[in-house]
Coordinates of C-alpha atoms and ligand atoms in Angstrom, one line a residue:
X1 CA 100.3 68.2 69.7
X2 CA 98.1 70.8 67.3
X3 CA 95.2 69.4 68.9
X4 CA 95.9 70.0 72.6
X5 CA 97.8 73.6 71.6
X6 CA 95.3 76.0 69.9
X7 CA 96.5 79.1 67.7
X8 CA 95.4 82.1 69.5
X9 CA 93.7 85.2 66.7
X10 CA 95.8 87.8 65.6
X11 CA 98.1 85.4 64.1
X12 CA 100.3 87.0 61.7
X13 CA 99.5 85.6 57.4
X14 CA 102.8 84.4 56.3
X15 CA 103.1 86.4 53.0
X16 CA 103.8 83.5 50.0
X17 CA 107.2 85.5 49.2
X18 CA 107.6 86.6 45.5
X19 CA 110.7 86.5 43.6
X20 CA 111.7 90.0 44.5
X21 CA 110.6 90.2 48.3
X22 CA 112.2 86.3 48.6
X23 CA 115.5 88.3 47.5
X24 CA 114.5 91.4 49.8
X25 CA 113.2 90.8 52.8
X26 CA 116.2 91.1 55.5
X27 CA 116.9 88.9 58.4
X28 CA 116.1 91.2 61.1
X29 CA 112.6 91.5 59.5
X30 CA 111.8 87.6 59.6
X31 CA 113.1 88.0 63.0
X32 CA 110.7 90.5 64.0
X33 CA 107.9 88.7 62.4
X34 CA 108.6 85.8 64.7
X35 CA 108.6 87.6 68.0
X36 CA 105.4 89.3 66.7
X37 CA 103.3 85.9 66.4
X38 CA 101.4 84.9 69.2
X39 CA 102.8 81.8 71.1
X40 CA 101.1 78.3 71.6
X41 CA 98.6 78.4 73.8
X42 CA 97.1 75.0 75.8
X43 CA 93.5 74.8 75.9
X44 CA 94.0 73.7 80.1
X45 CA 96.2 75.0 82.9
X46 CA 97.0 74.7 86.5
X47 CA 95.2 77.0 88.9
X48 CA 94.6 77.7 92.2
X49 CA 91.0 77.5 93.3
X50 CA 89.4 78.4 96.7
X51 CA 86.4 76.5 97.2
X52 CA 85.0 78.0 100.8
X53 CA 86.4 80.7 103.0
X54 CA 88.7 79.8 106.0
X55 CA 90.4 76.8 103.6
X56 CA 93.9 76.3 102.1
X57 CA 93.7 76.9 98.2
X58 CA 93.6 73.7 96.4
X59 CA 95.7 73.3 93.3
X60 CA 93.7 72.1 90.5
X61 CA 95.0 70.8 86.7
X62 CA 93.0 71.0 83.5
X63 CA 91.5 74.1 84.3
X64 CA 90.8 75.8 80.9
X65 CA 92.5 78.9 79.9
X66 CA 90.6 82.0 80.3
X67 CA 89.8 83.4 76.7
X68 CA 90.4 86.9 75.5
X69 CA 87.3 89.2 74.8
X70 CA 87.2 92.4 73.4
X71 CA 89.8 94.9 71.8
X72 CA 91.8 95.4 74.7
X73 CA 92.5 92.0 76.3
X74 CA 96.0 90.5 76.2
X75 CA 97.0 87.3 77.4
X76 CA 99.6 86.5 79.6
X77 CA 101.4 83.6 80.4
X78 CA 102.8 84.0 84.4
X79 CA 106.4 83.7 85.2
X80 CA 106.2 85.6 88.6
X81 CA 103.3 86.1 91.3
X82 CA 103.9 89.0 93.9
X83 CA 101.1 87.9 96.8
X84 CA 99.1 90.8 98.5
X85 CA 97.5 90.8 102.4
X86 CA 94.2 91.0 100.7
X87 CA 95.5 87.2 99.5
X88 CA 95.0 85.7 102.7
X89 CA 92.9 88.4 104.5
X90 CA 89.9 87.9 102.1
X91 CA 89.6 83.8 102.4
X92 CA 90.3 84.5 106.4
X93 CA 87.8 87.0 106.2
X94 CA 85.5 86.4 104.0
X95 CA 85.2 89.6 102.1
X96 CA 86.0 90.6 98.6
X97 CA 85.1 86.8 97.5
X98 CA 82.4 87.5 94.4
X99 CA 82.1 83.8 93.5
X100 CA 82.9 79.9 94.6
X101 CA 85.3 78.1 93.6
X102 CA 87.4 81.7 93.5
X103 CA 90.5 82.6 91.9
X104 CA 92.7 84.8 93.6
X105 CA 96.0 86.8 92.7
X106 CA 96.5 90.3 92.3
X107 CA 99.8 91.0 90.5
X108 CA 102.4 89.5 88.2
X109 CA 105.2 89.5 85.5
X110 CA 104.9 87.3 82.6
X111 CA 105.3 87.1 79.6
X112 CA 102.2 88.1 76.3
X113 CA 100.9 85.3 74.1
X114 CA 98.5 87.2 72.8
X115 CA 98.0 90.6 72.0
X116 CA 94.7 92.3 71.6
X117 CA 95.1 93.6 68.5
X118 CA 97.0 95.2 65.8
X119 CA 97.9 98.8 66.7
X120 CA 98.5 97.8 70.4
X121 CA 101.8 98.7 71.9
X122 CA 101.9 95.6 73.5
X123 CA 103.5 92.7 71.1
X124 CA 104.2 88.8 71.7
X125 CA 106.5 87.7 73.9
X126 CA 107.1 91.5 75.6
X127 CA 107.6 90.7 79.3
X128 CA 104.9 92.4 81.1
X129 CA 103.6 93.1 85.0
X130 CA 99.9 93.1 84.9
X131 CA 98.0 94.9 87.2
X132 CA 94.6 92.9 88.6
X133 CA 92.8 95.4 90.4
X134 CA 89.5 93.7 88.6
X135 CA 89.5 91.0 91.0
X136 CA 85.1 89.9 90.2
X137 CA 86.4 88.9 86.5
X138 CA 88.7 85.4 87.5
X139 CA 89.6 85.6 84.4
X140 CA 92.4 88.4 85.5
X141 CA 93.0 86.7 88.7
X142 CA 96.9 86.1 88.7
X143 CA 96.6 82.4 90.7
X144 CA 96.7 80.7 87.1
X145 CA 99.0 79.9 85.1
X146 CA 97.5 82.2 82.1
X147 CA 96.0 85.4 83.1
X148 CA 93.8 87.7 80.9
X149 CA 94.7 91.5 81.2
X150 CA 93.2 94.9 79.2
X151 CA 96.0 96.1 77.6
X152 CA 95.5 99.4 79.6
X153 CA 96.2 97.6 82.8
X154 CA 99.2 96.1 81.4
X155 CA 103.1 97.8 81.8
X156 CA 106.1 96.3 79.6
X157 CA 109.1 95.6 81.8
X158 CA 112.7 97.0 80.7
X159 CA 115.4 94.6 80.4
X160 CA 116.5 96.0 84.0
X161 CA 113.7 94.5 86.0
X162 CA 113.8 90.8 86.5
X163 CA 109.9 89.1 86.3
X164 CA 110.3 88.8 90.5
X165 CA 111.2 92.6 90.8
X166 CA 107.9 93.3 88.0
X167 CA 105.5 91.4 90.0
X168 CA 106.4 93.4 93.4
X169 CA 105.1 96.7 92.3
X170 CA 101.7 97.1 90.9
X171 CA 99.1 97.2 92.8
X172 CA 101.2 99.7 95.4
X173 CA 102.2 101.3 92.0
X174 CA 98.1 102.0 91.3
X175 CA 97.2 103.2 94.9
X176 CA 99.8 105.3 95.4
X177 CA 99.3 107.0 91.9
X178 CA 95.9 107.4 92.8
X179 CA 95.9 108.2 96.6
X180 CA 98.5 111.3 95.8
X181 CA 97.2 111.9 92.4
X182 CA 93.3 111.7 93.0
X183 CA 92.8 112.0 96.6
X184 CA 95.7 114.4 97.2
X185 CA 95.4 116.4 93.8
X186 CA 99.4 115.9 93.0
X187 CA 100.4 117.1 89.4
X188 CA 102.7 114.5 88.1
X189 CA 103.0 116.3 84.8
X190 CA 106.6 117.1 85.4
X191 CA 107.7 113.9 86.5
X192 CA 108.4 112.3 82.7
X193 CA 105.2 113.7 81.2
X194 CA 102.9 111.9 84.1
X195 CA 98.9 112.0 84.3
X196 CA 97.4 115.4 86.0
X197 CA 95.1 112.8 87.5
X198 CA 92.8 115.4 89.0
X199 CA 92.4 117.3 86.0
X200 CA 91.8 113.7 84.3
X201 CA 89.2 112.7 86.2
X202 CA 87.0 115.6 85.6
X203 CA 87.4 115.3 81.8
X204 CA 85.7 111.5 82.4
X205 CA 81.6 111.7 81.5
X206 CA 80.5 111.4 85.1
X207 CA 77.9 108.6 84.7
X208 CA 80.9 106.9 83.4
X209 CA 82.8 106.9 86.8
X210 CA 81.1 104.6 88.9
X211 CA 78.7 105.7 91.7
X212 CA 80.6 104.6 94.6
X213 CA 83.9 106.2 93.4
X214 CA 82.4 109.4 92.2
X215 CA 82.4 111.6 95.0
X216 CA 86.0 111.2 95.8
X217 CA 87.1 111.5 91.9
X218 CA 85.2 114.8 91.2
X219 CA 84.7 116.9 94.7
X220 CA 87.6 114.9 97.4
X221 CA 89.7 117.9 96.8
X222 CA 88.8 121.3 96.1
X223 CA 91.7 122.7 93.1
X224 CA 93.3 125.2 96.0
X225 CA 93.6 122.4 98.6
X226 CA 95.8 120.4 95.8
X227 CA 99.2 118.8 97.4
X228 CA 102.1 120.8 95.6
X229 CA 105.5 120.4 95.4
X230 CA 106.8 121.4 99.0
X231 CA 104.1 120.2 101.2
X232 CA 104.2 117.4 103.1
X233 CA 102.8 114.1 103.4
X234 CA 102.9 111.5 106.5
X235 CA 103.0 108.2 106.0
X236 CA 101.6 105.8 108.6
X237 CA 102.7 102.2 107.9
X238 CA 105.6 103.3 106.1
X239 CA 107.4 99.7 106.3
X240 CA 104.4 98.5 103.3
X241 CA 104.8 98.1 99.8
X242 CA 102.5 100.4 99.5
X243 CA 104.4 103.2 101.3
X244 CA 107.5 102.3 99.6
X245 CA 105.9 103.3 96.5
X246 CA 104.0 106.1 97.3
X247 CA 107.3 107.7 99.1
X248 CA 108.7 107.6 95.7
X249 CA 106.0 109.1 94.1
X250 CA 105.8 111.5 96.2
X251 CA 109.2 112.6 96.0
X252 CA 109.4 112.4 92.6
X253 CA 107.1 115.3 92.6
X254 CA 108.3 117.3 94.8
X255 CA 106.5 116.5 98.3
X256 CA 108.5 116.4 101.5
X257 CA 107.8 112.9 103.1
X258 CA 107.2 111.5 106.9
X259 CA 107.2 107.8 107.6
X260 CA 105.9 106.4 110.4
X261 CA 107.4 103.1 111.2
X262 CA 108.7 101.1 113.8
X263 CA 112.0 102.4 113.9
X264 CA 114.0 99.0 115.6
X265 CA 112.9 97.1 112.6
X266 CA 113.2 99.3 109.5
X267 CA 115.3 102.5 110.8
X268 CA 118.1 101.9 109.6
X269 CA 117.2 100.1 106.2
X270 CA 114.8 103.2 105.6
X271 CA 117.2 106.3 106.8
X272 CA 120.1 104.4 104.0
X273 CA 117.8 103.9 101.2
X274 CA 118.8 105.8 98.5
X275 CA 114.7 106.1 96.7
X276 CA 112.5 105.7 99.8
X277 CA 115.0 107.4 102.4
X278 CA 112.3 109.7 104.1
X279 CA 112.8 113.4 105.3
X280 CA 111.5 112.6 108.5
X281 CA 111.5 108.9 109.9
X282 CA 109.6 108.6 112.9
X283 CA 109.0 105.2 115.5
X284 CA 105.5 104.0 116.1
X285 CA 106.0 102.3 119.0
X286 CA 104.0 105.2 121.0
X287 CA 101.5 106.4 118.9
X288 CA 101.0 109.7 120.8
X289 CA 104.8 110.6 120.9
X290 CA 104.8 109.9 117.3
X291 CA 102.1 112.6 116.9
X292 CA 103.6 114.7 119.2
X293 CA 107.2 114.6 117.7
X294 CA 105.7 115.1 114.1
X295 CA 103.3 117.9 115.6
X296 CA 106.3 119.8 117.0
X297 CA 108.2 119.1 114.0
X298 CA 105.8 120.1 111.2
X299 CA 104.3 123.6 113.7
X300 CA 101.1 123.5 111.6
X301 CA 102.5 122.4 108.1
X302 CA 101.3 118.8 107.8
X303 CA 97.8 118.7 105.8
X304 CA 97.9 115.4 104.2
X305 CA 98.2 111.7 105.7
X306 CA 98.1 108.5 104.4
X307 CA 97.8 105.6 106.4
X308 CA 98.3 101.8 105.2
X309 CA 97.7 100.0 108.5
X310 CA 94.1 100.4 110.0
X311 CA 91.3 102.3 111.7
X312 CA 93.4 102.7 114.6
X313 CA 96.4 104.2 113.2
X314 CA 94.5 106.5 110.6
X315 CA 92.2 107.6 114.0
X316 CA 96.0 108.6 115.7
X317 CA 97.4 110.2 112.3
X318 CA 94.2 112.4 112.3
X319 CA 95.5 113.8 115.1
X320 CA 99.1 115.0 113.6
X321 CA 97.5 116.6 111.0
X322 CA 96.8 120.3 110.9
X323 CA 94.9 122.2 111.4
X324 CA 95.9 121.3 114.7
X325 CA 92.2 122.0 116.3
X326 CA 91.4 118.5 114.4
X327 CA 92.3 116.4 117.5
X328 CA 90.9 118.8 120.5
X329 CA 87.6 121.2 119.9
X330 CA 89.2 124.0 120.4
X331 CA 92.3 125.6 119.4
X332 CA 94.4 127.8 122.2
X333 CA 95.9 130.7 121.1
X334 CA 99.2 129.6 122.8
X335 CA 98.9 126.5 120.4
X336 CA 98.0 129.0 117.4
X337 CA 101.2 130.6 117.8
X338 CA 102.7 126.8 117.4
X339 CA 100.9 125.9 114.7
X340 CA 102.5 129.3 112.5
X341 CA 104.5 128.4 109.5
X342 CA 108.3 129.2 110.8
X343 CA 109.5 130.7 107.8
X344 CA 106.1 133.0 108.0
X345 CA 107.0 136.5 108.9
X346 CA 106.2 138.2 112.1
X347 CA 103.0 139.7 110.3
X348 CA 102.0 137.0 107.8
X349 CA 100.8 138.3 104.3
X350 CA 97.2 137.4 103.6
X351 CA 98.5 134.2 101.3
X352 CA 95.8 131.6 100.1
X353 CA 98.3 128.9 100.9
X354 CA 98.0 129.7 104.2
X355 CA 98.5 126.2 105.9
X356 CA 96.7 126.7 109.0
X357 CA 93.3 127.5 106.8
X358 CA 93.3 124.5 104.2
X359 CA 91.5 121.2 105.2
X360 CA 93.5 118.4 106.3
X361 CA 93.1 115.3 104.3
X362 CA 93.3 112.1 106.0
X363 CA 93.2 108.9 103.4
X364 CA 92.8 105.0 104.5
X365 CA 94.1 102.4 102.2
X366 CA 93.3 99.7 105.2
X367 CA 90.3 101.7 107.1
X368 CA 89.6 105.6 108.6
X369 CA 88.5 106.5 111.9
X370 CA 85.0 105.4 113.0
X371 CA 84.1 109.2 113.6
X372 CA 82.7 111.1 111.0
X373 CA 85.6 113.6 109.9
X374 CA 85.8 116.7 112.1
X375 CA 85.7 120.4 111.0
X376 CA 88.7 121.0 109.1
X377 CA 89.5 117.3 108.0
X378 CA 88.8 115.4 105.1
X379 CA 88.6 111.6 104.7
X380 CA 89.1 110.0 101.7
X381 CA 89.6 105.8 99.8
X382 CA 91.4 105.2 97.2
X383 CA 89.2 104.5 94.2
X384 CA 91.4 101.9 93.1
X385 CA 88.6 100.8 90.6
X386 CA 89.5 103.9 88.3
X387 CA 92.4 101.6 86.9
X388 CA 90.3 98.9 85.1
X389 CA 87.3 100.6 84.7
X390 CA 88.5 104.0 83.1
X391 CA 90.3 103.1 80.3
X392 CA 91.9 106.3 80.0
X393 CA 93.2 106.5 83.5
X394 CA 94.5 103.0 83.4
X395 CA 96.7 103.8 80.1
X396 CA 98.1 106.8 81.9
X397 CA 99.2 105.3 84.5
X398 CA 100.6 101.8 82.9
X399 CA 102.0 104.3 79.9
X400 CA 104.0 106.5 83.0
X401 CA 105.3 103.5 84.9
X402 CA 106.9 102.0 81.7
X403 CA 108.3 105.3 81.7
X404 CA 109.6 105.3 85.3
X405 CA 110.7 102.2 85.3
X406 CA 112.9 102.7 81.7
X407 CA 114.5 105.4 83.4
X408 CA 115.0 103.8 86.8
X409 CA 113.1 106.4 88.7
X410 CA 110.8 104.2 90.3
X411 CA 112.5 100.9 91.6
X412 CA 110.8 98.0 93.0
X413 CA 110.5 97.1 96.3
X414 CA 113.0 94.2 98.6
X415 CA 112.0 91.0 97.8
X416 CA 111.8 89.1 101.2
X417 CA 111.9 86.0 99.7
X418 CA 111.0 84.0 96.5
X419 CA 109.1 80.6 96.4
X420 CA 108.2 78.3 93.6
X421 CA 105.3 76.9 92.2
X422 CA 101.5 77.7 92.2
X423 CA 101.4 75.1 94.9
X424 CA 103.5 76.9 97.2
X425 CA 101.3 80.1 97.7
X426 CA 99.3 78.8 100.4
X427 CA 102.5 78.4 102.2
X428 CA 103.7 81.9 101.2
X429 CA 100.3 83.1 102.7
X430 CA 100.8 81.1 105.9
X431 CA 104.0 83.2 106.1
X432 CA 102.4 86.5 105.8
X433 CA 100.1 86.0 108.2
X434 CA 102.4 85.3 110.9
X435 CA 103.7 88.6 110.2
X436 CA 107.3 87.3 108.5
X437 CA 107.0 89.0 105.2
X438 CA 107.7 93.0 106.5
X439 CA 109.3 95.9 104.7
X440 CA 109.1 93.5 101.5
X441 CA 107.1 91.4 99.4
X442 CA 107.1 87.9 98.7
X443 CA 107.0 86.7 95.7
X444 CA 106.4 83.1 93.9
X445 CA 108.0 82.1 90.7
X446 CA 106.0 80.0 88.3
X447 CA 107.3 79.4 85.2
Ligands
NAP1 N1 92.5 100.4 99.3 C1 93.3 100.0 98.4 O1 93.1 100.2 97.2 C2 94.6 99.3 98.8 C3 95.6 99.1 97.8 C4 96.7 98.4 98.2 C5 96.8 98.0 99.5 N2 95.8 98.1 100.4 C6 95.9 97.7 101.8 O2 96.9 98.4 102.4 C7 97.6 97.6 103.4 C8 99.0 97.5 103.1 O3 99.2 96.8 101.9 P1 100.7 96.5 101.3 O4 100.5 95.6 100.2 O5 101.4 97.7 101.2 O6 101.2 95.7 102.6 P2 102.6 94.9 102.8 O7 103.6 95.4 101.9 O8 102.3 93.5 102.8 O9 103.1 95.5 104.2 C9 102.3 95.5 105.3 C10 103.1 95.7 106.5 O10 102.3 95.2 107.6 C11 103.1 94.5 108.5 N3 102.6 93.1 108.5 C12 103.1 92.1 107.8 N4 102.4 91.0 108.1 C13 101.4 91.3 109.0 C14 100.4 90.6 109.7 N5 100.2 89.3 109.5 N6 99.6 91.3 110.5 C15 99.8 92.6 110.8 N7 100.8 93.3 110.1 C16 101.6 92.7 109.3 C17 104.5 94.7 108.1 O11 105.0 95.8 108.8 P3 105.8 95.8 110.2 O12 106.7 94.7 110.2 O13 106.5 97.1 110.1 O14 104.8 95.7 111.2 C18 104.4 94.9 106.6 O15 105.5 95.7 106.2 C19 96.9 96.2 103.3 O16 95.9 96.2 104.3 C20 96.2 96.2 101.9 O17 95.1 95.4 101.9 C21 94.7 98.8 100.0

């Protein structure tokens, strides 16, 4: 037994108790200590490995467990897995593979074996959802039965959320902090004490944002073109996890919310739901009514969209954006007049926030237009790899969603359906590719 189970560092010294602290020190205490010391740890696991694109991933025993490096890693073993599009799209694909054999697996809830180090918030056995947006180190994949984490990318779970409901909600959790916070400029600062992303990312040495990423962190948004509370946002793809979670973002701070969905499906569901109940709900089913109804709705007021589907419904959101010369060259006067706020006065004040002057910004968690973005438009990507590569921005946002989730003002999305076993994900991904797992995730309990 000690030979195949290996004590992990950080393991607590059992004090030799003297007379008096034999007579003093209280059960609670010894208690404590025990729930501080890191767990048994095997030396092999069960993993899932893909060995070429287009295949099934094969389940494979006496895989080592990955070993913790650094100050900030954690270990973690997995109790539940919450599976991602980009699970089956990448293999289908063949993108976003870095290596062969690969491990895959970008969220899950668990539970810590070992922490990183003495001050760390995080302590044995805390239940945790961890956050694998570092998907080139397989060591953090979450296909495995033990998963390395940094502690910054790492969230304790309240007693309220079950492992299954922690393993739903990360990875929408990170892009929709960062597509409203970075790309959109929204000041969560009132929402529990949340990260002023924007104001974050400029305090970041800029060599130390990567190159790729840099642009949209420092100059996507100019300060006066930042989303604030009362503006709105439209949401195309609003059935997606990711939607679901930014929606309540977004209203947590404030912002008045469109989704975009199709409205047979997820209508009723969506206009009931008590956190991701949208102000406006509109169908997709014709992509230009859709524009037109939120056009005629919004008269000019709609700068920002997000869209989680594709190129070819972030190419038709660009066009319900305002200003509303974005989709034509020119702008009618006749249309100018449409496009007026309606609580403006007759004779409008000169007022910076004048809607109809700020850019539009358009961003693409699944793809933009093919066009470069027209006069008055902005495009913008998520730079999702802010959360494992900034340290600081990573512990903001793992530090706030403990928050929100303590205080049940973020709550996880429907779980479709849960399945069992590592073995049973390539199943699971066979199911989201036919298109069964909408408005919800699916998730697969391990252990
Ligand atoms: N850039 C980033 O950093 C980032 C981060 C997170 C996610 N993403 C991307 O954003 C997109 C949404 O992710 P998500 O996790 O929010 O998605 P999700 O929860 O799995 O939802 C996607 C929606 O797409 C539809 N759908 C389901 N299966 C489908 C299939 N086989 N083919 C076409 N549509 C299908 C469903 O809506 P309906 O039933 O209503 O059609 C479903 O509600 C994905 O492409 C993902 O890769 C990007």
């Amino acid at each position: 037994m000690t030979s195949f189970f290996r004590r992990i560092s950080f393991q607590k010294t059992k004090k030799t108790p003297t007379a008096a602290a034999a007579v003093a020190v209280p059960e609670e205490q010894e208690e404590e200590e025990e729930e501080e010391s890191p767990l048994p740890t095997p030396q092999t696991q069960t993993v899932l490995l893909l060995h070429a694109a287009r295949q099934p991933y094969q389940l494979t025993e006496n895989y080592p467990v990955p070993q913790v490096q650094g100050e900030h890693e954690v270990l973690v073993r997995t109790q539940a897995i919450g599976l991602n599009p980009i699970d089956w799209k990448a293999p289908d694909f063949n993108f976003a593979i870095p290596e062969l054999p690969y491990i895959s697996g970008r969220e899950l809830a668990g539970e810590v074996v070992q922490k990183p180090n003495e001050k760390s918030r995080l302590k044995a056995r805390d239940r945790v959802l961890v956050i694998s947006t570092d998907y080139r180190d397989l060591r953090k994949a979450t296909y495995q039965e033990y998963v390395v984490a940094f502690d910054y990318n790492t969230v304790r779970l309240p007693p309220s959320i079950s492992p299954e409901e922690g393993s739903t909600l990360g990875v929408a959790f990170v892009a929709a902090a960062l597509a409203l916070g970075v790309c959109m400029g929204v000041d969560f600062s009132s929402v529990l004490d949340g990260p002023d992303l924007f104001t974050l990312v400029r305090k970041i040495a800029p060599e130390l944002l990567a190159e790729d990423v840099r642009g949209e962190c420092l100059d996507g948004i100019a300060g006066h073109e930042r989303a604030v509370a009362g503006d709105w946002l439209a949401i195309w793809g609003g059935s997606s996890t990711s939607a679901n979670l930014t929606i309540q973002l977004a209203k947590l701070a404030g912002l008045k919310t469109i989704a975009v969905v199709d409205k047979a499906k997820h209508g009723l569901r969506l206009a009931n739901h008590t956190s991701i109940r949208t102000d406006l709900l509109v169908d997709s089913h014709d992509p230009q009514r859709a524009v037109d109804i939120i056009r005629s709705n919004l008269k000019g007021k709609l700068r920002f969209g997000i869209d989680t589907r594709g190129r070819d419904t972030a190419t038709t959101l660009l066009q319900a954006l305002s200003p509303s010369n974005l989709a034509t060259p020119s702008l009618p006067s006749a249309a100018a007049d449409e496009t007026a706020d309606v609580d403006a006065p007759p004779s409008p004040p000169a007022t910076p926030h004048d809607s109809t002057q700020l850019s539009a910004h358009l961003i693409g968690l699944t793809g933009l237009p093919k066009q470069s973005a027209p006069e008055g438009a902005l495009f913008h990507t998520v730079p999702i790899k802010l959360f494992h590569e900034v340290p600081e921005i990573g512990d903001a946002l793992v530090q706030w969603l403990e928050r929100l989730l303590a205080q049940g003002l973020v709550a996880p999305p429907e779980i479709i359906d849960v399945e069992h076993g590592l073995g049973s994900i390539n199943k699971g991904l066979d199911r989201m590719r036919k298109g069964e797992i909408s408005g919800g995730k699916l998730v697969v309990r391990v252990a």
